[in-house]
GROMACS .gro file of C-alpha atoms in nm:
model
  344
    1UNK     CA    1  -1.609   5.964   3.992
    2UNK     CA    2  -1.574   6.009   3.617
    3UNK     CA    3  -1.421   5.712   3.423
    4UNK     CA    4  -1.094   5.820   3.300
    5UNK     CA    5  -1.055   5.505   3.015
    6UNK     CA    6  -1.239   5.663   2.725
    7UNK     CA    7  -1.102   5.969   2.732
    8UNK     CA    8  -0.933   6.064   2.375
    9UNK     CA    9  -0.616   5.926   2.249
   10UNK     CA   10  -0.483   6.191   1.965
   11UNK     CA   11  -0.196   5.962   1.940
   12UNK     CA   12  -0.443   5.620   1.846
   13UNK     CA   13  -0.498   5.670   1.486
   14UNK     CA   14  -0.679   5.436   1.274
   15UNK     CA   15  -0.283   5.420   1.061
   16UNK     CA   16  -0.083   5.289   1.389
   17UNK     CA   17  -0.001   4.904   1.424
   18UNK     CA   18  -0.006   4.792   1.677
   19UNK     CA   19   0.113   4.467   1.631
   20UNK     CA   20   0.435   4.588   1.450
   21UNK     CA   21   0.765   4.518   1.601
   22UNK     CA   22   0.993   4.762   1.591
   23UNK     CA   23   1.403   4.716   1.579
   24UNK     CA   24   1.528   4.672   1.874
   25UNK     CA   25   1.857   4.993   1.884
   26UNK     CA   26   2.144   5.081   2.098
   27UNK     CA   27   1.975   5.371   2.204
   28UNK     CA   28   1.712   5.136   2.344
   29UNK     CA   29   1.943   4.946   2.572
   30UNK     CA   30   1.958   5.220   2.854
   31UNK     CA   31   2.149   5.009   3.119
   32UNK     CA   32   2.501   4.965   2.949
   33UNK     CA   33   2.654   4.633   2.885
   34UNK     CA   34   2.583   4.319   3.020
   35UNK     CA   35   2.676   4.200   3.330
   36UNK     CA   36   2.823   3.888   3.250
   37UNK     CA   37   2.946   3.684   2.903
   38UNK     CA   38   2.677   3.450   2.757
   39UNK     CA   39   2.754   3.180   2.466
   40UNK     CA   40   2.624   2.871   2.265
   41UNK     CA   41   2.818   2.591   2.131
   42UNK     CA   42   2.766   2.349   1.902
   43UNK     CA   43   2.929   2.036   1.707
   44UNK     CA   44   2.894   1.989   1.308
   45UNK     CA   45   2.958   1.713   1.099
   46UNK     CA   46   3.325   1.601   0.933
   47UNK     CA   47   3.204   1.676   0.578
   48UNK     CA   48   3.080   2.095   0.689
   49UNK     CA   49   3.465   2.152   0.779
   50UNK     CA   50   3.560   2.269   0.409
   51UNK     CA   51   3.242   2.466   0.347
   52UNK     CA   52   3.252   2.606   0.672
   53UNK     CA   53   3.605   2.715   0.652
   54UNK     CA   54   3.491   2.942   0.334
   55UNK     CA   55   3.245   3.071   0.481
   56UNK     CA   56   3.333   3.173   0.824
   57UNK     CA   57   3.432   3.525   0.715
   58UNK     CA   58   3.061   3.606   0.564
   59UNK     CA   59   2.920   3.459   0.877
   60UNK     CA   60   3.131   3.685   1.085
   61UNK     CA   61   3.056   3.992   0.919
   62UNK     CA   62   2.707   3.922   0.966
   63UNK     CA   63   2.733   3.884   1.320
   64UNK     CA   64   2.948   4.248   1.390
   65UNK     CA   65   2.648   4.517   1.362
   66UNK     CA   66   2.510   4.287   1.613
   67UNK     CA   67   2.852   4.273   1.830
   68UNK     CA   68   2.836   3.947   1.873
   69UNK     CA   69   3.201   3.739   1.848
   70UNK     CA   70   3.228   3.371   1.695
   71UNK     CA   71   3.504   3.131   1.648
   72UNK     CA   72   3.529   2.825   1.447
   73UNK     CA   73   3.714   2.529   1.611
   74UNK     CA   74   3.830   2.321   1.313
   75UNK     CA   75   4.019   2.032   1.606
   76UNK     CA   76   3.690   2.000   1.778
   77UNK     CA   77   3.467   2.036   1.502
   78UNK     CA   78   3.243   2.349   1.717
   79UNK     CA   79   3.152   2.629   1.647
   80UNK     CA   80   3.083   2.921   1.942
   81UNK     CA   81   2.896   3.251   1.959
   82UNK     CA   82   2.910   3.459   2.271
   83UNK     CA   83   2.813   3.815   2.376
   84UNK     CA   84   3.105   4.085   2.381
   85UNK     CA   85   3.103   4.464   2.528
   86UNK     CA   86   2.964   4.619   2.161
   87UNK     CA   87   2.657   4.401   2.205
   88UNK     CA   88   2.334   4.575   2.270
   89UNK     CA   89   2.057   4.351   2.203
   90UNK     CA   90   1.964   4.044   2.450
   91UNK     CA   91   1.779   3.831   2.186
   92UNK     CA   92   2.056   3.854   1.937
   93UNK     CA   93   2.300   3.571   2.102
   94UNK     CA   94   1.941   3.341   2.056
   95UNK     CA   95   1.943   3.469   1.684
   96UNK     CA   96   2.323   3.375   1.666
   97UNK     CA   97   2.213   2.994   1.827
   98UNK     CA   98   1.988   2.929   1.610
   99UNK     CA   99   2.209   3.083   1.337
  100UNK     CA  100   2.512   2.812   1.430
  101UNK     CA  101   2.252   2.535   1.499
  102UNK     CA  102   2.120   2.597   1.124
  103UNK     CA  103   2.497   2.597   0.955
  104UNK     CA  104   2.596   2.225   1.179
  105UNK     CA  105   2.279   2.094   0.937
  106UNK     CA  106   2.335   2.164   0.614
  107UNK     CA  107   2.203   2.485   0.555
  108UNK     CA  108   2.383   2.701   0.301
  109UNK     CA  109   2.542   3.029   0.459
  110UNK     CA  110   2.354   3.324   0.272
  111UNK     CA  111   2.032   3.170   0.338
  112UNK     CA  112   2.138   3.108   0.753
  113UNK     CA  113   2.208   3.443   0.805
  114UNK     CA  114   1.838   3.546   0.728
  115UNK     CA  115   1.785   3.380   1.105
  116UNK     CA  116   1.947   3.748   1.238
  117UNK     CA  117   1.596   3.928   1.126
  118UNK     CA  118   1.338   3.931   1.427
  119UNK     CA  119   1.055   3.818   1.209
  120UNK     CA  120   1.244   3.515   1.100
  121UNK     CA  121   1.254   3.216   1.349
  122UNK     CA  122   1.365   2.845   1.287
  123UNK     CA  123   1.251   2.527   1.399
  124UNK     CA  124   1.477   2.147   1.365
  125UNK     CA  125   1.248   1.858   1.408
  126UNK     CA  126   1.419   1.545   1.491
  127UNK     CA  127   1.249   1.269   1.266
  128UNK     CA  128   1.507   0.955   1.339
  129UNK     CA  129   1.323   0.874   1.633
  130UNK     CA  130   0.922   0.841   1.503
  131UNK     CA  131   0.957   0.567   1.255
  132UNK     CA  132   1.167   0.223   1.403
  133UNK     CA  133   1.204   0.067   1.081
  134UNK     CA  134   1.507   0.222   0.843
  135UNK     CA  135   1.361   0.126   0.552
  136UNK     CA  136   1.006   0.257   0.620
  137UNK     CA  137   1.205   0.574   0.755
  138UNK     CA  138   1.366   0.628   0.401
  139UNK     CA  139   1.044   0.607   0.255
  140UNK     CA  140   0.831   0.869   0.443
  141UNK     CA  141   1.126   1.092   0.440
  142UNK     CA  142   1.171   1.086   0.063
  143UNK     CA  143   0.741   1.206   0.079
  144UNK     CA  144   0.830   1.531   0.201
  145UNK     CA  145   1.034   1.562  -0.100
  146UNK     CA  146   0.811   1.395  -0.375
  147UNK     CA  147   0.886   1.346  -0.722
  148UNK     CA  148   1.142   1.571  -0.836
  149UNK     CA  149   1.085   1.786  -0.489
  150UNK     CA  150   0.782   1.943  -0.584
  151UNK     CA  151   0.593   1.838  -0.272
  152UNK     CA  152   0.868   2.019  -0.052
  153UNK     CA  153   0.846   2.345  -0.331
  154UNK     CA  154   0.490   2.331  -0.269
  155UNK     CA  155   0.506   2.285   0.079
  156UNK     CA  156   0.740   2.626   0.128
  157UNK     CA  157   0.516   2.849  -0.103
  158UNK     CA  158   0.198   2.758   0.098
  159UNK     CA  159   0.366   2.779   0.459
  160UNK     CA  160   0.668   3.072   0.324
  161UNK     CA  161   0.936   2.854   0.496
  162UNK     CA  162   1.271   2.754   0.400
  163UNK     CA  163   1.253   2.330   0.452
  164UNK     CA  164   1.566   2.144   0.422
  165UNK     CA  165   1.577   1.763   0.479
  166UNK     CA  166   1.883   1.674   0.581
  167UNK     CA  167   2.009   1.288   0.772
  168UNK     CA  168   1.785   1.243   1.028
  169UNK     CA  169   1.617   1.597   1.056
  170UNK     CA  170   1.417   1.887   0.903
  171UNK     CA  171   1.540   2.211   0.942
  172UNK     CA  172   1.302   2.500   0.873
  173UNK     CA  173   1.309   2.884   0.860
  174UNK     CA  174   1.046   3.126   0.858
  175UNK     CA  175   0.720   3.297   1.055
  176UNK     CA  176   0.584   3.137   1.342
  177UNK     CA  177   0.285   3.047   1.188
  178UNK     CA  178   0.443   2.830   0.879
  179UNK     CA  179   0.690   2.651   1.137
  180UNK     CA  180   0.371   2.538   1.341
  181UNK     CA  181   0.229   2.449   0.959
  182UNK     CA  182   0.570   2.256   0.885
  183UNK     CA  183   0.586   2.039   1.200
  184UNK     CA  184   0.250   1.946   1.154
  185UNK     CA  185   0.292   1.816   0.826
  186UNK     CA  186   0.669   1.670   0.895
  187UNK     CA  187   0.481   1.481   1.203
  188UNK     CA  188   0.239   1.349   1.097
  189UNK     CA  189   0.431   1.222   0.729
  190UNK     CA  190   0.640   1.031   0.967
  191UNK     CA  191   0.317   0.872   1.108
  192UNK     CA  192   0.222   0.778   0.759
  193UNK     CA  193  -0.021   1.063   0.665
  194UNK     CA  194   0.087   1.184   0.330
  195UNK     CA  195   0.185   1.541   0.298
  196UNK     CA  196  -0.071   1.583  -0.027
  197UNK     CA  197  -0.316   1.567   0.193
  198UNK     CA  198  -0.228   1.874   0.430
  199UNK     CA  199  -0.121   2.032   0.107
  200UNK     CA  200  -0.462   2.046  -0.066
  201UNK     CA  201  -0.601   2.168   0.338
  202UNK     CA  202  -0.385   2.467   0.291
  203UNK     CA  203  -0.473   2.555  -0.040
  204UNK     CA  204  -0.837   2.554   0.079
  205UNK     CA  205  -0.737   2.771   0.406
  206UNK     CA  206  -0.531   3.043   0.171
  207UNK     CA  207  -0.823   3.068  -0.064
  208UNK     CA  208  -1.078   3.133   0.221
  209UNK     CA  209  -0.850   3.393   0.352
  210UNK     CA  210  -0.912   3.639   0.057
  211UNK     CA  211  -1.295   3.596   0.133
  212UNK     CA  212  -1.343   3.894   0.446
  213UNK     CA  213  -1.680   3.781   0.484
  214UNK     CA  214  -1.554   3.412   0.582
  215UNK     CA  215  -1.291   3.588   0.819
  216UNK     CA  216  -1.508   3.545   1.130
  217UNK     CA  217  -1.663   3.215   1.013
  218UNK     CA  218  -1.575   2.812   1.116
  219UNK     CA  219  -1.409   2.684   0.823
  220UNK     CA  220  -1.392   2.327   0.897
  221UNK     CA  221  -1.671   2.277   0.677
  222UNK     CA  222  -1.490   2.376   0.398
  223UNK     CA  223  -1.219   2.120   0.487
  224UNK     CA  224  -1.151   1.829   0.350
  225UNK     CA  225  -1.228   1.511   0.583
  226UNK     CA  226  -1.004   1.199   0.459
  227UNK     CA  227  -1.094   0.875   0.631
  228UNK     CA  228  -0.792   0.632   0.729
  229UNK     CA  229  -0.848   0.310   0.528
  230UNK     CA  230  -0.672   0.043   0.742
  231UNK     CA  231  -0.698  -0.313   0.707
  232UNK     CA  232  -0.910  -0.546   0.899
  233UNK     CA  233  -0.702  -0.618   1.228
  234UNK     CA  234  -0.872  -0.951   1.264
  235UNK     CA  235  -0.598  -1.227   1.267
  236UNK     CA  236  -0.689  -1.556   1.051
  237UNK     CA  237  -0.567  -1.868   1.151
  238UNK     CA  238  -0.250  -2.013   1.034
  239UNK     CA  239  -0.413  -2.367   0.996
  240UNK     CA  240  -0.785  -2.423   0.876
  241UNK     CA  241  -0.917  -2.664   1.156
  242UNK     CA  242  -1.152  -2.949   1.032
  243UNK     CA  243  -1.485  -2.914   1.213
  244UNK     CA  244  -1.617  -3.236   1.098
  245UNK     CA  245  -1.778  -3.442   1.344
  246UNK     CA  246  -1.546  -3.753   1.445
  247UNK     CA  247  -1.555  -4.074   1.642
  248UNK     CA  248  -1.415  -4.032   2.009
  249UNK     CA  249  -1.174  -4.195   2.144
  250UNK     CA  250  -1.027  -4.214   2.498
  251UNK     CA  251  -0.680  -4.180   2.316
  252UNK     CA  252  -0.441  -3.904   2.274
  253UNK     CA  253  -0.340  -3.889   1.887
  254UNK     CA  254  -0.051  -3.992   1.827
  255UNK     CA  255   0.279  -3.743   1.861
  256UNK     CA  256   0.424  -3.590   1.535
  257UNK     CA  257   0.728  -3.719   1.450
  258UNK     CA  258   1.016  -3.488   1.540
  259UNK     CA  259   1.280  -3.403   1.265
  260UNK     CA  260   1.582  -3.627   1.419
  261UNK     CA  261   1.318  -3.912   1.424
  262UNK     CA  262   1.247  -3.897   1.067
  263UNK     CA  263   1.644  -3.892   1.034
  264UNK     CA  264   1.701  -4.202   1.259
  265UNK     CA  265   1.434  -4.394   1.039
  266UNK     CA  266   1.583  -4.293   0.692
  267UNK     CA  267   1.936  -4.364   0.857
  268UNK     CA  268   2.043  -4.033   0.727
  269UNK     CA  269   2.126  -3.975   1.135
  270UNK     CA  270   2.372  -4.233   1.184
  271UNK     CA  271   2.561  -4.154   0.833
  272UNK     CA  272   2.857  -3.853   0.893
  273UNK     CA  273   2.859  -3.468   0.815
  274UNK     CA  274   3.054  -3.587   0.491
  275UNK     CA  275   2.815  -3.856   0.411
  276UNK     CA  276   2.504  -3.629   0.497
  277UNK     CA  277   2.598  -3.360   0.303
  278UNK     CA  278   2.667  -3.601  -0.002
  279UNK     CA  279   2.347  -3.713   0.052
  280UNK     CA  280   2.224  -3.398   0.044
  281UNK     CA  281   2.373  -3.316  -0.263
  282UNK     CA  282   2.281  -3.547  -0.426
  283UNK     CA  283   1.905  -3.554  -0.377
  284UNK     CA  284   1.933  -3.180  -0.496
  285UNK     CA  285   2.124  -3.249  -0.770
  286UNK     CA  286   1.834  -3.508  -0.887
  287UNK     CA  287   1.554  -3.271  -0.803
  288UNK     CA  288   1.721  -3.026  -1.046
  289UNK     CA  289   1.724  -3.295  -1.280
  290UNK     CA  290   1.350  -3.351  -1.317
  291UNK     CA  291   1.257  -3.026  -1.280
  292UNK     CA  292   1.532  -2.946  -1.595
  293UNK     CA  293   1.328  -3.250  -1.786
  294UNK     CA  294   0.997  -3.138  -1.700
  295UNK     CA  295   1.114  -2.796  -1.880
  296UNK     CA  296   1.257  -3.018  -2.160
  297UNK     CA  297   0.933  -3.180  -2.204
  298UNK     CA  298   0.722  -2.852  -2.223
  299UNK     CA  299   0.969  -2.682  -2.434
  300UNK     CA  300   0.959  -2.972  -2.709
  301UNK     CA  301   0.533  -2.989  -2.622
  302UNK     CA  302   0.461  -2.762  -2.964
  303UNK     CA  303   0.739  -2.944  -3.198
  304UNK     CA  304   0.539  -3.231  -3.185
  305UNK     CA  305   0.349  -3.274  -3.546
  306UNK     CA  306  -0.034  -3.270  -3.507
  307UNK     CA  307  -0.225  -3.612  -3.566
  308UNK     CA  308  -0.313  -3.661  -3.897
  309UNK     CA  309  -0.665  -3.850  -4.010
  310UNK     CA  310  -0.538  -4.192  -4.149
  311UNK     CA  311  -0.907  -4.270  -4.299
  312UNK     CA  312  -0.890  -3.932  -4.545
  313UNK     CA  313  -0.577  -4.055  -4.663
  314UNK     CA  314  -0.736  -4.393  -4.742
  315UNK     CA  315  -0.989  -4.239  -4.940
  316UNK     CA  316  -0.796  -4.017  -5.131
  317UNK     CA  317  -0.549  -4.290  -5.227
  318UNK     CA  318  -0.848  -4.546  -5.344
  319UNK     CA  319  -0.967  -4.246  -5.545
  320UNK     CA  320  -0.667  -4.212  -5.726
  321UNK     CA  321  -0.620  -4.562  -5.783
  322UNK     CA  322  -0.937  -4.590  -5.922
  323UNK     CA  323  -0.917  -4.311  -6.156
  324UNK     CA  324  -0.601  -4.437  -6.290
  325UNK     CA  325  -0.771  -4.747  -6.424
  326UNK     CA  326  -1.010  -4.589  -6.610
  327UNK     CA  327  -0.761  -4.397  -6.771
  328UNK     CA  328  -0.609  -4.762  -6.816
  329UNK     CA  329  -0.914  -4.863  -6.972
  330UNK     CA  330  -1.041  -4.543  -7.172
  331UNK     CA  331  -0.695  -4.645  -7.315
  332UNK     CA  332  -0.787  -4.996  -7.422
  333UNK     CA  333  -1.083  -4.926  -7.547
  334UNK     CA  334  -0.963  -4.629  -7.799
  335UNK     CA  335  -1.097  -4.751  -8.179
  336UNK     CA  336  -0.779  -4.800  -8.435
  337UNK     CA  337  -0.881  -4.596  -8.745
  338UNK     CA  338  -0.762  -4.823  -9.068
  339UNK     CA  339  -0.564  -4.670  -9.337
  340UNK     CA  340  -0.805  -4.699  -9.584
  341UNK     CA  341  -1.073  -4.511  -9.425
  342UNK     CA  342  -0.768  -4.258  -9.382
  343UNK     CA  343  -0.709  -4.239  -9.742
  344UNK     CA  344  -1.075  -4.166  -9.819
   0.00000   0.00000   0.00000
């Protein structure tokens, strides 16, 4: 028997693709409405109420070519979306979840409704629970922003996301292939692994993309390998024990003495809470008084006058005194000159 599987296909043409999705029309739903009413519901936050409220009617204009109804419950802070009679496509109640889900965290309206588009999907990665520590959970979150956000701007050009960090989660919108990208990185910052580091491993993977001839090829020697640096885990002991050799003795050493011990033998234990915390005071108040001498002391250290060499001085005033008798002398000793020699 003839094989029938490579006969021609005039309708396979090198310009068909196949992986393109086409829209999904009412012409395409041949079996009517839909049995029975489907809908999602979920809760937002007291401070969405007043943006929500303005803009409920874009959100529901968005949602009639699909014919899909929502309402916005204001007392119970919810917000539904169910199917109706005019709705035609199954997957667009899932769009409408996700669209609701988005808006309860924080994402602005115009760039929700995107979520509608069958190439678009969106992810929410819950990031509370990985780190136990608040603090430690501030800082890793505020790395997937970085300075200024450019970690996060970088972060959506290389995966073509929308990220928004919001409380205790990460909400993201785009392909299926950045959202994989995205929780990755999100992940494994919570884990302390800094998002630079996947950043610079998709710049690499982008760049080797444009190469065809690496298309087929293992990339991961192209990759970057970064080795964890951790501390030794070795613990050191809290007191350094003296190995010396020492005398034996049959003995046990003596017991430390406990705290209310060393109060009975000071007497501080018998004084009362008045007395003890007079005491107290007291022995502060005289600590602080040394210590404010001591700073005395080394303030006034450089206003003392340097030590001057007593034997120069002694020489220099013997010099002078000497000096001034010979001027004494030279003096004494000056010839008179008589008038008659003057006259002459």
């Amino acid at each position: 028997m003839p094989s029938t599987h490579k006969q021609e296909k005039p309708w396979d043409t090198d310009d068909v693709d196949k992986w393109k999705i086409d829209p999904f029309n009412p012409t395409d739903n041949a079996a009517g409405t839909f049995a029975e009413e489907s809908s999602f519901a979920t809760l937002f936050p007291k401070y969405r109420e007043h943006y929500l409220k303005q803009a409920w009617p874009l959100i529901t204009r968005a949602l009639a070519p699909h014919g899909i109804a929502c309402t916005l419950d204001l007392i119970e802070g919810s917000m539904t979306v169910k199917t109706t009679r005019k709705t035609y496509d199954p997957a667009a109640v899932l769009n409408a979840r996700d669209l609701i889900k988005l808006l309860a965290r924080s994402v602005p309206a115009p760039q929700a409704i995107k979520i509608l588009d069958d190439a678009m999907a969106a992810d929410i990665i819950k990031i509370r629970n990985l780190v136990r520590n608040k603090e430690r959970f501030v800082k890793r979150r505020q790395r997937i922003l970085g300075p200024n956000g450019s970690t996060l701007k970088a972060l959506e050009l290389l995966t073509q996301c929308y990220i928004l960090v919001q409380g205790n989660t990460v909400s993201a919108m785009g392909p299926y292939k950045g959202l994989k990208e995205v929780r990755r990185v999100v992940t494994d910052c919570m884990a302390n692994i800094h998002p630079i580091y996947h950043i610079k491993e998709l710049m690499i993977k982008r760049e080797l993309a444009k190469d065809p001839e690496l298309a087929t090829e293992n990339w991961e020697r192209f990759l970057p390998h970064f080795k964890r640096r951790t501390l030794s885990k070795r613990k050191k002991p809290a007191k350094v024990v003296d190995k010396s050799k020492k005398i034996y003795t049959p003995f046990p050493p003596p017991r430390e003495k406990s705290k209310v011990d060393l109060q009975i033998e000071s007497g501080e234990y018998f004084l009362g809470k008045q007395a003890r915390e007079r005491a107290a005071k007291e022995g502060k108040e005289e600590k602080q008084r040394e210590k404010m001498a001591e700073k005395r002391r080394a303030k006034e250290s450089h206003l003392v006058p340097p030590k001057e060499d007593l034997s120069k001085q002694r020489h220099k005033s013997r010099t002078a005194e000497g000096n001034g008798e010979e001027v004494k002398d030279n003096k004494r000793k000056k010839p008179k000159i008589a008038s008659g020699d003057a006259d002459v």
